[in-house]
Tab-separated table of C-alpha atoms and ligand atoms in Angstrom:
chain	number	residue	atom	x	y	z
A	1	MET	CA	-3.711	17.279	-18.867
A	2	GLN	CA	-3.463	20.125	-16.449
A	3	THR	CA	-0.375	21.932	-15.163
A	4	ASN	CA	-0.895	22.898	-11.521
A	5	GLU	CA	0.362	25.987	-9.660
A	6	ASP	CA	3.242	23.984	-8.151
A	7	GLY	CA	4.350	22.899	-11.641
A	8	THR	CA	3.091	19.318	-11.316
A	9	ILE	CA	1.024	17.872	-14.138
A	10	THR	CA	-2.272	16.123	-13.447
A	11	VAL	CA	-3.048	13.365	-15.935
A	12	GLY	CA	-6.635	12.063	-16.144
A	13	ILE	CA	-6.643	8.252	-16.186
A	14	GLY	CA	-9.214	6.049	-17.873
A	15	LEU	CA	-9.311	2.290	-17.356
A	16	ILE	CA	-10.895	-0.244	-19.671
A	17	SER	CA	-11.517	-3.577	-17.918
A	18	VAL	CA	-11.165	-4.101	-14.214
A	19	GLY	CA	-9.795	-7.666	-14.095
A	20	TRP	CA	-6.405	-8.671	-12.719
A	21	MET	CA	-4.463	-6.304	-14.928
A	22	GLY	CA	-6.957	-3.445	-14.647
A	23	GLN	CA	-6.631	-3.567	-10.881
A	24	LEU	CA	-2.845	-3.758	-11.143
A	25	HIS	CA	-2.577	-0.766	-13.504
A	26	SER	CA	-4.734	1.196	-11.068
A	27	ARG	CA	-2.548	0.306	-8.086
A	28	ALA	CA	0.503	1.270	-10.157
A	29	TYR	CA	-0.889	4.753	-10.863
A	30	SER	CA	-1.855	5.159	-7.211
A	31	ASN	CA	1.574	4.058	-5.945
A	32	LEU	CA	3.494	6.260	-8.369
A	33	ARG	CA	3.666	9.132	-5.873
A	34	TYR	CA	5.362	6.962	-3.230
A	35	ALA	CA	8.060	5.553	-5.503
A	36	TYR	CA	8.583	8.762	-7.476
A	37	PRO	CA	7.581	11.729	-5.266
A	38	ASP	CA	9.767	13.989	-7.424
A	39	LEU	CA	8.182	12.948	-10.729
A	40	GLY	CA	5.867	15.926	-10.895
A	41	ILE	CA	3.129	13.835	-12.503
A	42	ARG	CA	-0.116	13.271	-10.592
A	43	PRO	CA	-2.379	10.534	-12.001
A	44	ARG	CA	-6.077	11.197	-11.288
A	45	LEU	CA	-8.241	8.066	-11.560
A	46	VAL	CA	-11.207	9.427	-13.495
A	47	HIS	CA	-13.293	6.835	-15.317
A	48	ALA	CA	-13.278	3.025	-15.516
A	49	ALA	CA	-15.371	0.631	-17.604
A	50	ASP	CA	-16.188	-3.050	-17.322
A	51	THR	CA	-19.146	-5.001	-18.672
A	52	ALA	CA	-19.313	-6.961	-15.390
A	53	PRO	CA	-21.284	-4.640	-13.047
A	54	ALA	CA	-19.462	-5.819	-9.897
A	55	ARG	CA	-16.095	-5.021	-11.476
A	56	ALA	CA	-17.238	-1.543	-12.572
A	57	GLN	CA	-18.465	-0.886	-9.038
A	58	GLU	CA	-15.190	-2.154	-7.586
A	59	ALA	CA	-13.358	0.432	-9.676
A	60	VAL	CA	-15.140	3.184	-7.759
A	61	ASP	CA	-15.453	1.575	-4.320
A	62	VAL	CA	-12.010	-0.005	-4.038
A	63	LEU	CA	-9.691	1.437	-6.668
A	64	GLY	CA	-10.819	5.037	-6.302
A	65	TYR	CA	-12.097	5.988	-9.783
A	66	GLU	CA	-14.482	8.940	-9.787
A	67	ARG	CA	-16.984	7.197	-12.054
A	68	ALA	CA	-17.544	3.904	-13.876
A	69	SER	CA	-19.480	2.668	-16.892
A	70	ALA	CA	-20.382	-0.590	-18.592
A	71	ASP	CA	-19.426	0.711	-22.050
A	72	TYR	CA	-15.766	1.534	-22.706
A	73	HIS	CA	-16.746	4.227	-25.223
A	74	GLU	CA	-17.892	6.327	-22.234
A	75	VAL	CA	-14.269	6.306	-21.023
A	76	LEU	CA	-12.901	7.284	-24.428
A	77	ASN	CA	-15.494	10.072	-24.787
A	78	ASP	CA	-14.764	11.495	-21.336
A	79	PRO	CA	-13.007	14.863	-21.803
A	80	GLU	CA	-11.335	14.506	-18.394
A	81	VAL	CA	-9.561	11.319	-19.490
A	82	ASP	CA	-6.136	12.005	-21.037
A	83	VAL	CA	-4.734	8.459	-21.170
A	84	VAL	CA	-6.273	4.990	-21.021
A	85	SER	CA	-5.114	1.664	-19.672
A	86	ILE	CA	-6.429	-1.077	-21.938
A	87	CYS	CA	-6.662	-4.252	-19.841
A	88	ALA	CA	-9.415	-6.084	-21.695
A	89	PRO	CA	-9.191	-9.644	-23.021
A	90	ASN	CA	-7.093	-9.892	-26.187
A	91	PHE	CA	-9.991	-9.928	-28.691
A	92	LEU	CA	-10.927	-6.362	-27.714
A	93	HIS	CA	-7.417	-4.876	-27.778
A	94	ALA	CA	-7.267	-3.758	-31.408
A	95	GLU	CA	-10.822	-2.395	-31.439
A	96	ILE	CA	-10.278	-0.414	-28.219
A	97	ALA	CA	-6.751	0.799	-29.025
A	98	ILE	CA	-7.775	2.015	-32.485
A	99	ALA	CA	-10.766	3.824	-30.939
A	100	ALA	CA	-8.495	5.293	-28.236
A	101	ALA	CA	-6.064	6.602	-30.848
A	102	ALA	CA	-8.946	8.113	-32.845
A	103	ALA	CA	-10.105	9.851	-29.646
A	104	GLY	CA	-6.576	11.237	-29.158
A	105	LYS	CA	-5.968	9.241	-25.964
A	106	HIS	CA	-2.488	7.913	-25.246
A	107	PHE	CA	-2.706	4.278	-24.190
A	108	TRP	CA	-0.965	1.722	-21.991
A	109	ILE	CA	-2.081	-1.627	-23.334
A	110	GLU	CA	-1.625	-5.146	-22.090
A	111	LYS	CA	0.161	-7.777	-24.103
A	112	PRO	CA	-0.429	-9.371	-26.508
A	113	VAL	CA	-1.728	-6.358	-28.443
A	114	GLY	CA	-4.595	-8.129	-30.179
A	115	ARG	CA	-4.917	-11.627	-31.503
A	116	GLY	CA	-1.798	-11.595	-33.646
A	117	GLU	CA	0.414	-9.708	-36.015
A	118	GLU	CA	-2.334	-8.248	-38.199
A	119	GLU	CA	-4.241	-6.651	-35.327
A	120	THR	CA	-1.019	-5.408	-33.735
A	121	ARG	CA	-0.003	-3.762	-37.013
A	122	ALA	CA	-3.424	-2.077	-37.272
A	123	VAL	CA	-2.930	-0.650	-33.752
A	124	SER	CA	0.583	0.499	-34.637
A	125	THR	CA	-0.716	2.308	-37.737
A	126	ALA	CA	-3.555	3.939	-35.786
A	127	ALA	CA	-1.206	5.137	-33.018
A	128	ALA	CA	1.272	6.570	-35.536
A	129	GLU	CA	-1.449	8.359	-37.507
A	130	ALA	CA	-2.959	9.859	-34.354
A	131	GLY	CA	0.437	10.720	-32.861
A	132	VAL	CA	-0.439	9.167	-29.500
A	133	VAL	CA	2.058	7.592	-27.092
A	134	SER	CA	1.761	3.864	-26.431
A	135	SER	CA	3.214	1.601	-23.747
A	136	ILE	CA	2.999	-2.180	-23.605
A	137	GLY	CA	2.628	-4.455	-20.563
A	138	PHE	CA	6.057	-6.036	-21.004
A	139	ASN	CA	6.676	-5.747	-17.250
A	140	TYR	CA	9.570	-8.208	-16.876
A	141	ARG	CA	11.983	-5.921	-18.727
A	142	HIS	CA	11.734	-3.422	-15.831
A	143	ALA	CA	13.212	-5.805	-13.230
A	144	PRO	CA	16.404	-4.120	-11.978
A	145	ALA	CA	18.328	-7.380	-12.474
A	146	ILE	CA	17.228	-7.412	-16.127
A	147	GLU	CA	18.314	-3.789	-16.584
A	148	HIS	CA	21.681	-4.792	-15.096
A	149	LEU	CA	21.874	-7.786	-17.422
A	150	ARG	CA	21.157	-5.531	-20.385
A	151	THR	CA	24.065	-3.312	-19.347
A	152	LEU	CA	26.421	-6.289	-18.895
A	153	ILE	CA	25.621	-7.371	-22.441
A	154	ALA	CA	25.854	-3.895	-23.981
A	155	THR	CA	29.224	-3.188	-22.331
A	156	GLY	CA	30.657	-6.489	-23.528
A	157	GLU	CA	31.292	-7.876	-20.041
A	158	LEU	CA	30.106	-11.338	-21.086
A	159	GLY	CA	32.158	-11.209	-24.293
A	160	ARG	CA	30.554	-11.912	-27.661
A	161	ILE	CA	27.094	-13.332	-26.972
A	162	THR	CA	26.788	-16.751	-28.542
A	163	ASN	CA	23.498	-18.202	-27.311
A	164	VAL	CA	20.445	-17.720	-25.125
A	165	ARG	CA	18.176	-20.193	-23.388
A	166	GLY	CA	14.831	-18.921	-22.123
A	167	HIS	CA	11.695	-20.393	-20.633
A	168	MET	CA	8.313	-19.216	-19.395
A	169	PHE	CA	6.989	-22.148	-17.380
A	170	ALA	CA	3.741	-21.445	-15.533
A	171	ASP	CA	1.341	-23.801	-13.820
A	172	TYR	CA	-1.793	-21.673	-14.008
A	173	SER	CA	-3.535	-24.369	-16.067
A	174	ALA	CA	-1.594	-27.410	-14.911
A	175	ASP	CA	-4.685	-28.741	-13.124
A	176	PRO	CA	-6.896	-30.487	-15.715
A	177	ARG	CA	-9.853	-28.934	-13.856
A	178	GLY	CA	-8.308	-25.507	-14.562
A	179	ALA	CA	-10.961	-23.274	-16.108
A	180	LEU	CA	-11.529	-22.682	-19.806
A	181	SER	CA	-11.195	-18.896	-19.547
A	182	TRP	CA	-11.147	-16.639	-22.618
A	183	ARG	CA	-7.411	-17.405	-22.915
A	184	PHE	CA	-8.151	-20.869	-24.375
A	185	ILE	CA	-10.554	-19.745	-27.128
A	186	ARG	CA	-8.935	-18.688	-30.390
A	187	ASN	CA	-11.485	-16.055	-31.289
A	188	LEU	CA	-11.056	-14.383	-27.879
A	189	ALA	CA	-7.319	-14.822	-27.290
A	190	GLY	CA	-5.617	-15.612	-30.593
A	191	SER	CA	-2.756	-17.994	-29.897
A	192	GLY	CA	-2.383	-19.718	-26.518
A	193	VAL	CA	0.843	-19.734	-24.549
A	194	LEU	CA	2.679	-18.249	-27.552
A	195	GLY	CA	0.870	-14.908	-27.252
A	196	ASP	CA	0.362	-15.108	-23.510
A	197	LEU	CA	3.837	-15.991	-22.208
A	198	MET	CA	6.195	-16.480	-25.161
A	199	GLY	CA	5.581	-12.854	-26.194
A	200	HIS	CA	7.038	-11.730	-22.835
A	201	LEU	CA	10.117	-13.905	-23.401
A	202	VAL	CA	10.547	-12.641	-26.953
A	203	ASP	CA	10.440	-9.113	-25.552
A	204	LEU	CA	13.079	-9.956	-22.918
A	205	VAL	CA	15.362	-11.426	-25.583
A	206	GLN	CA	14.860	-8.482	-27.935
A	207	TYR	CA	15.285	-5.909	-25.128
A	208	THR	CA	18.554	-7.432	-23.909
A	209	LEU	CA	20.065	-9.014	-27.043
A	210	GLY	CA	18.366	-7.514	-30.095
A	211	PRO	CA	15.844	-8.440	-32.782
A	212	ILE	CA	15.001	-12.081	-33.521
A	213	ALA	CA	15.310	-12.698	-37.267
A	214	GLU	CA	14.084	-16.263	-37.718
A	215	VAL	CA	12.498	-19.101	-35.801
A	216	SER	CA	11.739	-22.800	-36.040
A	217	ALA	CA	8.923	-23.782	-33.706
A	218	LEU	CA	6.617	-26.530	-32.532
A	219	THR	CA	3.555	-26.477	-30.296
A	220	SER	CA	1.369	-28.925	-28.413
A	221	THR	CA	-1.925	-28.923	-26.539
A	222	VAL	CA	-1.795	-31.085	-23.425
A	223	TYR	CA	-5.466	-30.878	-22.351
A	224	ALA	CA	-7.983	-30.935	-25.216
A	225	GLU	CA	-10.999	-29.889	-23.103
A	226	ARG	CA	-11.673	-27.789	-20.019
A	227	ALA	CA	-14.722	-26.589	-18.079
A	228	GLU	CA	-15.998	-23.168	-19.109
A	229	LEU	CA	-15.556	-20.029	-16.925
A	230	PRO	CA	-17.980	-17.126	-17.571
A	231	MET	CA	-16.303	-13.860	-18.681
A	232	GLY	CA	-15.711	-11.418	-15.824
A	233	SER	CA	-15.796	-14.048	-13.098
A	234	GLY	CA	-12.728	-15.489	-11.411
A	235	THR	CA	-9.285	-15.482	-12.975
A	236	HIS	CA	-7.436	-17.822	-15.284
A	237	PHE	CA	-6.083	-19.549	-12.151
A	238	ALA	CA	-9.648	-20.701	-11.322
A	239	VAL	CA	-10.521	-24.374	-10.989
A	240	VAL	CA	-14.055	-25.362	-12.075
A	241	GLU	CA	-15.685	-28.518	-10.659
A	242	ASP	CA	-18.351	-30.230	-12.789
A	243	GLY	CA	-18.567	-27.447	-15.394
A	244	GLU	CA	-19.553	-27.992	-19.025
A	245	MET	CA	-16.487	-29.255	-20.916
A	246	LYS	CA	-15.554	-27.362	-24.086
A	247	PRO	CA	-12.588	-27.666	-26.469
A	248	VAL	CA	-9.264	-25.890	-25.833
A	249	GLU	CA	-8.549	-24.104	-29.107
A	250	ASN	CA	-4.905	-23.082	-28.765
A	251	GLU	CA	-1.537	-24.421	-27.595
A	252	ASP	CA	-0.476	-25.193	-24.010
A	253	TYR	CA	3.233	-25.528	-24.879
A	254	ALA	CA	5.512	-23.919	-27.470
A	255	GLY	CA	9.199	-24.371	-28.135
A	256	MET	CA	11.396	-22.646	-30.653
A	257	LEU	CA	14.887	-22.292	-31.989
A	258	ILE	CA	15.852	-18.704	-32.769
A	259	ARG	CA	18.527	-16.784	-34.620
A	260	LEU	CA	19.138	-13.114	-33.885
A	261	SER	CA	19.515	-10.525	-36.623
A	262	ASP	CA	22.884	-9.230	-37.779
A	263	ASP	CA	22.238	-5.734	-36.335
A	264	ALA	CA	21.482	-7.106	-32.835
A	265	ILE	CA	23.904	-6.352	-29.977
A	266	ALA	CA	24.201	-10.142	-29.925
A	267	ALA	CA	24.554	-10.344	-33.714
A	268	ASP	CA	23.762	-13.776	-35.131
A	269	ALA	CA	23.487	-15.386	-31.679
A	270	VAL	CA	21.221	-18.421	-31.514
A	271	GLY	CA	19.043	-19.930	-28.833
A	272	THR	CA	16.115	-21.956	-27.588
A	273	LEU	CA	12.927	-20.551	-26.043
A	274	GLU	CA	10.104	-22.530	-24.445
A	275	ALA	CA	6.777	-21.622	-22.852
A	276	SER	CA	4.186	-23.700	-21.042
A	277	ARG	CA	1.017	-22.916	-19.080
A	278	VAL	CA	0.703	-26.496	-17.797
A	279	ALA	CA	4.115	-27.056	-16.175
A	280	VAL	CA	4.035	-28.931	-12.866
A	281	GLY	CA	6.748	-27.836	-10.482
A	282	PRO	CA	7.623	-24.350	-11.699
A	283	ARG	CA	4.974	-21.880	-10.517
A	284	ALA	CA	5.945	-18.829	-12.569
A	285	SER	CA	9.469	-19.710	-13.601
A	286	TYR	CA	10.238	-17.135	-16.261
A	287	GLY	CA	13.925	-17.410	-16.918
A	288	ILE	CA	16.602	-16.271	-19.266
A	289	GLU	CA	20.176	-17.559	-19.485
A	290	ILE	CA	22.651	-15.718	-21.662
A	291	TYR	CA	25.994	-17.157	-22.693
A	292	GLY	CA	28.980	-15.272	-24.123
A	293	THR	CA	32.615	-15.994	-24.924
A	294	ASN	CA	33.707	-14.499	-21.576
A	295	GLY	CA	30.849	-15.347	-19.236
A	296	SER	CA	27.195	-15.991	-18.707
A	297	ALA	CA	24.287	-14.779	-16.594
A	298	HIS	CA	20.993	-16.305	-15.433
A	299	TRP	CA	17.776	-14.676	-14.202
A	300	ASP	CA	14.448	-16.148	-13.115
A	301	PHE	CA	11.296	-14.226	-12.181
A	302	GLU	CA	10.681	-16.576	-9.244
A	303	ARG	CA	13.772	-14.881	-7.763
A	304	LEU	CA	13.400	-11.563	-9.508
A	305	ASN	CA	15.852	-9.721	-7.289
A	306	GLU	CA	18.755	-12.024	-8.136
A	307	LEU	CA	21.073	-12.280	-11.110
A	308	HIS	CA	23.590	-15.113	-11.289
A	309	VAL	CA	26.711	-13.948	-13.092
A	310	SER	CA	29.647	-16.201	-13.929
A	311	SER	CA	33.113	-15.213	-12.768
A	312	GLY	CA	34.336	-15.252	-16.356
A	313	LEU	CA	36.785	-17.254	-18.415
A	314	GLY	CA	40.121	-17.744	-16.691
A	315	ALA	CA	38.920	-16.639	-13.236
A	316	ALA	CA	40.780	-18.336	-10.388
A	317	HIS	CA	37.500	-19.761	-9.059
A	318	GLN	CA	35.115	-20.369	-11.899
A	319	GLY	CA	31.444	-20.414	-10.933
A	320	TYR	CA	28.448	-18.167	-10.390
A	321	THR	CA	28.099	-15.175	-8.110
A	322	ARG	CA	24.582	-14.428	-6.861
A	323	VAL	CA	24.254	-10.689	-7.406
A	324	MET	CA	21.360	-9.139	-5.464
A	325	ALA	CA	19.471	-6.256	-7.055
A	326	SER	CA	20.454	-3.089	-5.240
A	327	PRO	CA	20.060	0.689	-5.447
A	328	GLY	CA	21.746	1.843	-8.641
A	329	MET	CA	20.417	-1.116	-10.623
A	330	GLY	CA	17.448	0.030	-12.658
A	331	ASP	CA	14.904	1.697	-10.359
A	332	PHE	CA	15.502	-0.619	-7.369
A	333	GLY	CA	16.395	2.287	-5.084
A	334	ARG	CA	12.927	3.772	-5.623
A	335	PHE	CA	11.367	0.804	-3.845
A	336	GLN	CA	13.887	-0.462	-1.283
A	337	PRO	CA	16.798	1.252	0.478
A	338	GLY	CA	19.209	-1.669	0.295
A	339	ALA	CA	19.949	-5.020	-1.326
A	340	GLY	CA	18.310	-8.104	0.107
A	341	THR	CA	14.959	-6.454	0.772
A	342	SER	CA	12.871	-7.568	-2.168
A	343	MET	CA	10.930	-5.762	-4.833
A	344	GLY	CA	7.849	-7.535	-6.158
A	345	TYR	CA	5.788	-8.001	-9.316
A	346	ASP	CA	3.503	-5.026	-8.612
A	347	ASP	CA	6.551	-2.750	-8.411
A	348	LEU	CA	7.443	-3.614	-12.016
A	349	LYS	CA	4.089	-2.126	-13.033
A	350	VAL	CA	4.813	1.070	-11.074
A	351	ILE	CA	7.998	1.464	-13.132
A	352	GLU	CA	5.959	0.783	-16.288
A	353	ALA	CA	3.405	3.440	-15.299
A	354	LYS	CA	6.189	5.936	-14.661
A	355	LYS	CA	7.856	5.327	-18.043
A	356	PHE	CA	4.481	5.584	-19.804
A	357	LEU	CA	3.480	8.867	-18.183
A	358	GLU	CA	6.933	10.411	-18.657
A	359	ALA	CA	6.652	9.683	-22.389
A	360	VAL	CA	3.112	11.101	-22.400
A	361	VAL	CA	4.234	14.449	-20.935
A	362	GLY	CA	7.046	14.638	-23.503
A	363	ARG	CA	10.045	13.526	-21.448
A	364	ALA	CA	12.524	10.796	-22.463
A	365	ALA	CA	10.740	7.865	-24.107
A	366	LEU	CA	12.101	4.954	-22.031
A	367	ASN	CA	8.854	3.026	-22.343
A	368	SER	CA	8.223	-0.072	-24.416
A	369	ASN	CA	6.086	0.926	-27.385
A	370	ILE	CA	3.724	-0.417	-29.993
A	371	GLN	CA	6.641	-1.218	-32.316
A	372	ASP	CA	8.047	-3.525	-29.629
A	373	ALA	CA	4.645	-5.207	-29.496
A	374	LEU	CA	4.550	-5.488	-33.293
A	375	SER	CA	8.007	-7.019	-33.353
A	376	ALA	CA	7.051	-9.576	-30.674
A	377	ALA	CA	3.794	-10.333	-32.531
A	378	GLN	CA	5.745	-10.947	-35.737
A	379	VAL	CA	8.010	-13.438	-33.984
A	380	VAL	CA	4.971	-15.197	-32.487
A	381	SER	CA	3.313	-15.296	-35.938
A	382	ALA	CA	6.501	-16.664	-37.448
A	383	ALA	CA	6.495	-19.365	-34.743
A	384	GLU	CA	2.891	-20.261	-35.579
A	385	ARG	CA	3.695	-20.504	-39.301
A	386	SER	CA	6.798	-22.548	-38.588
A	387	ALA	CA	4.928	-24.975	-36.315
A	388	GLU	CA	2.347	-25.484	-39.043
A	389	ASP	CA	4.723	-25.777	-42.044
A	390	ARG	CA	7.573	-27.494	-40.190
A	391	GLN	CA	9.899	-24.937	-41.799
A	392	TRP	CA	12.009	-22.031	-40.479
A	393	ALA	CA	10.110	-18.727	-40.654
A	394	VAL	CA	11.453	-15.181	-40.918
A	395	SER	CA	10.394	-12.201	-38.802
A	396	GLN	CA	10.930	-8.970	-40.755
A	397	PRO	CA	12.775	-6.032	-39.085
A	398	VAL	CA	10.538	-3.480	-37.323
A	399	ALA	CA	11.576	0.188	-37.116
A	400	GLY	CA	11.207	2.202	-33.927
A	401	THR	CA	11.555	-0.555	-31.336
A	402	THR	CA	13.638	-0.383	-28.159
A	403	ALA	CA	15.431	-3.640	-29.049
A	404	ALA	CA	19.151	-3.748	-28.255
A	405	VAL	CA	20.826	-2.995	-31.591
A	406	GLN	CA	24.382	-2.025	-32.476
A	407	ALA	CA	25.104	1.703	-32.430
B	1	NAD	N1	1.655	-8.196	-18.276
B	1	NAD	C1	1.337	-9.291	-17.623
B	1	NAD	O1	2.155	-9.872	-16.904
B	1	NAD	C2	-0.071	-9.809	-17.752
B	1	NAD	C3	-0.588	-10.685	-16.784
B	1	NAD	C4	-1.922	-11.094	-16.909
B	1	NAD	C5	-2.700	-10.670	-17.987
B	1	NAD	N2	-2.144	-9.863	-18.937
B	1	NAD	C6	-2.953	-9.407	-20.081
B	1	NAD	O2	-3.925	-8.484	-19.589
B	1	NAD	C7	-5.141	-8.598	-20.323
B	1	NAD	C8	-6.278	-8.837	-19.340
B	1	NAD	O3	-6.019	-10.019	-18.616
B	1	NAD	P1	-6.614	-10.246	-17.150
B	1	NAD	O4	-5.889	-11.406	-16.574
B	1	NAD	O5	-6.655	-8.963	-16.405
B	1	NAD	O6	-8.090	-10.695	-17.550
B	1	NAD	P2	-9.346	-10.885	-16.594
B	1	NAD	O7	-10.123	-12.000	-17.172
B	1	NAD	O8	-8.921	-10.921	-15.150
B	1	NAD	O9	-10.134	-9.512	-16.781
B	1	NAD	C9	-10.728	-9.150	-17.990
B	1	NAD	C10	-11.817	-8.139	-17.683
B	1	NAD	O10	-12.315	-7.629	-18.925
B	1	NAD	C11	-13.701	-7.408	-18.741
B	1	NAD	N3	-14.367	-7.237	-20.043
B	1	NAD	C12	-14.794	-8.196	-20.897
B	1	NAD	N4	-15.398	-7.617	-21.961
B	1	NAD	C13	-15.333	-6.276	-21.776
B	1	NAD	C14	-15.790	-5.147	-22.526
B	1	NAD	N5	-16.440	-5.285	-23.697
B	1	NAD	N6	-15.567	-3.900	-22.040
B	1	NAD	C15	-14.908	-3.740	-20.853
B	1	NAD	N7	-14.458	-4.778	-20.105
B	1	NAD	C16	-14.678	-6.028	-20.557
B	1	NAD	C17	-14.163	-8.618	-17.950
B	1	NAD	O11	-15.423	-8.406	-17.339
B	1	NAD	C18	-13.022	-8.719	-16.924
B	1	NAD	O12	-13.283	-7.957	-15.753
B	1	NAD	C19	-4.919	-9.722	-21.321
B	1	NAD	O13	-4.603	-9.198	-22.562
B	1	NAD	C20	-3.750	-10.507	-20.752
B	1	NAD	O14	-2.985	-11.161	-21.737
B	1	NAD	C21	-0.865	-9.407	-18.821
């Protein structure tokens, strides 16, 4: 990192994997200066790697990296790279993150961190030993409406929180001709929708309400076979006609009952969480409904700028008020000057980039971290065990998370 004459800090960025998320991380770094001109941190896109030659070339030609390689080690060995974005498929996460930590590079890594709890714990240990900063791609927690919801809960506006209902219903594989991308192969992805979408929901619950202590879960696979999609081509939204059919190795749907821990802001609250990648109707309906003794609130990613808040017990006109995200709620004012003009998904990643880089330069650590990822991975593992044993399963407390706990 280099401190410039005007006091700004230039941070050398490395990128590993130039798929959907790699491109999005890059746009987030590039857009940082527009949303946060006063941040004093200047990302410099230095070195990207992807095994698909066209993607590596795209990193230079389109995204603006100074150089690109096929081998990610070249990025980690580059002395001009200070931090790395790890946007590879899940099976490479632990290997790359552990190598990044050993090279002294702070990392922003996509979720899920590895193929399960064990790999996530190995990354957590490596990051702690190396003393590097980590941030996780839990982007939904940055939505201004979610930040507002978190405040409503913490200040007791909804009363004592009694229960939560959450869902992550996507249709990216609802078409039976939907491609068998790496996401459907256990050795490449780990779990299916549990790691892919349920992990996001677990993070939202833990960020707003506190740690999940135990779960009872079930899973199902709706389509047993799909046509194969070569790595580095297309996205997981791709539809393949007449491809070679291969088995789907992980779950399309997961549902679970949860109980929160006794140190959560919502101590001992209970709830139901569901996730599906084959829902027909919802496109990316990622929702959370929180109920308390004095009110409730609903949020859905398909309308990410809105929070529906109940008027509260005993109000003259009971019902829901549609509260639009507005300046003063989270970082909304950095993107739009007034309510009603919408922020979008990409903006959530700009906020994530900002929190990551602020932590890297030693300012307040408002970022999600590897302990948050470990905690989410433990809940997902507990769900997998529970679905297999048909028993409740416990998720042990994790220190150092940003979960909402009692003071
Ligand atoms: N936070 C979110 O909302 C969100 C959304 C989508 C994906 N993700 C996560 O992001 C990660 C990447 O997903 P994606 O959708 O961008 O995948 P993708 O399939 O679009 O891209 C993966 C890229 O990795 C490259 N790659 C494969 N092997 C490599 C290697 N050895 N070295 C370097 N690059 C290699 C491929 O060529 C491809 O370009 C996953 O962990 C996924 O779960 C997070």
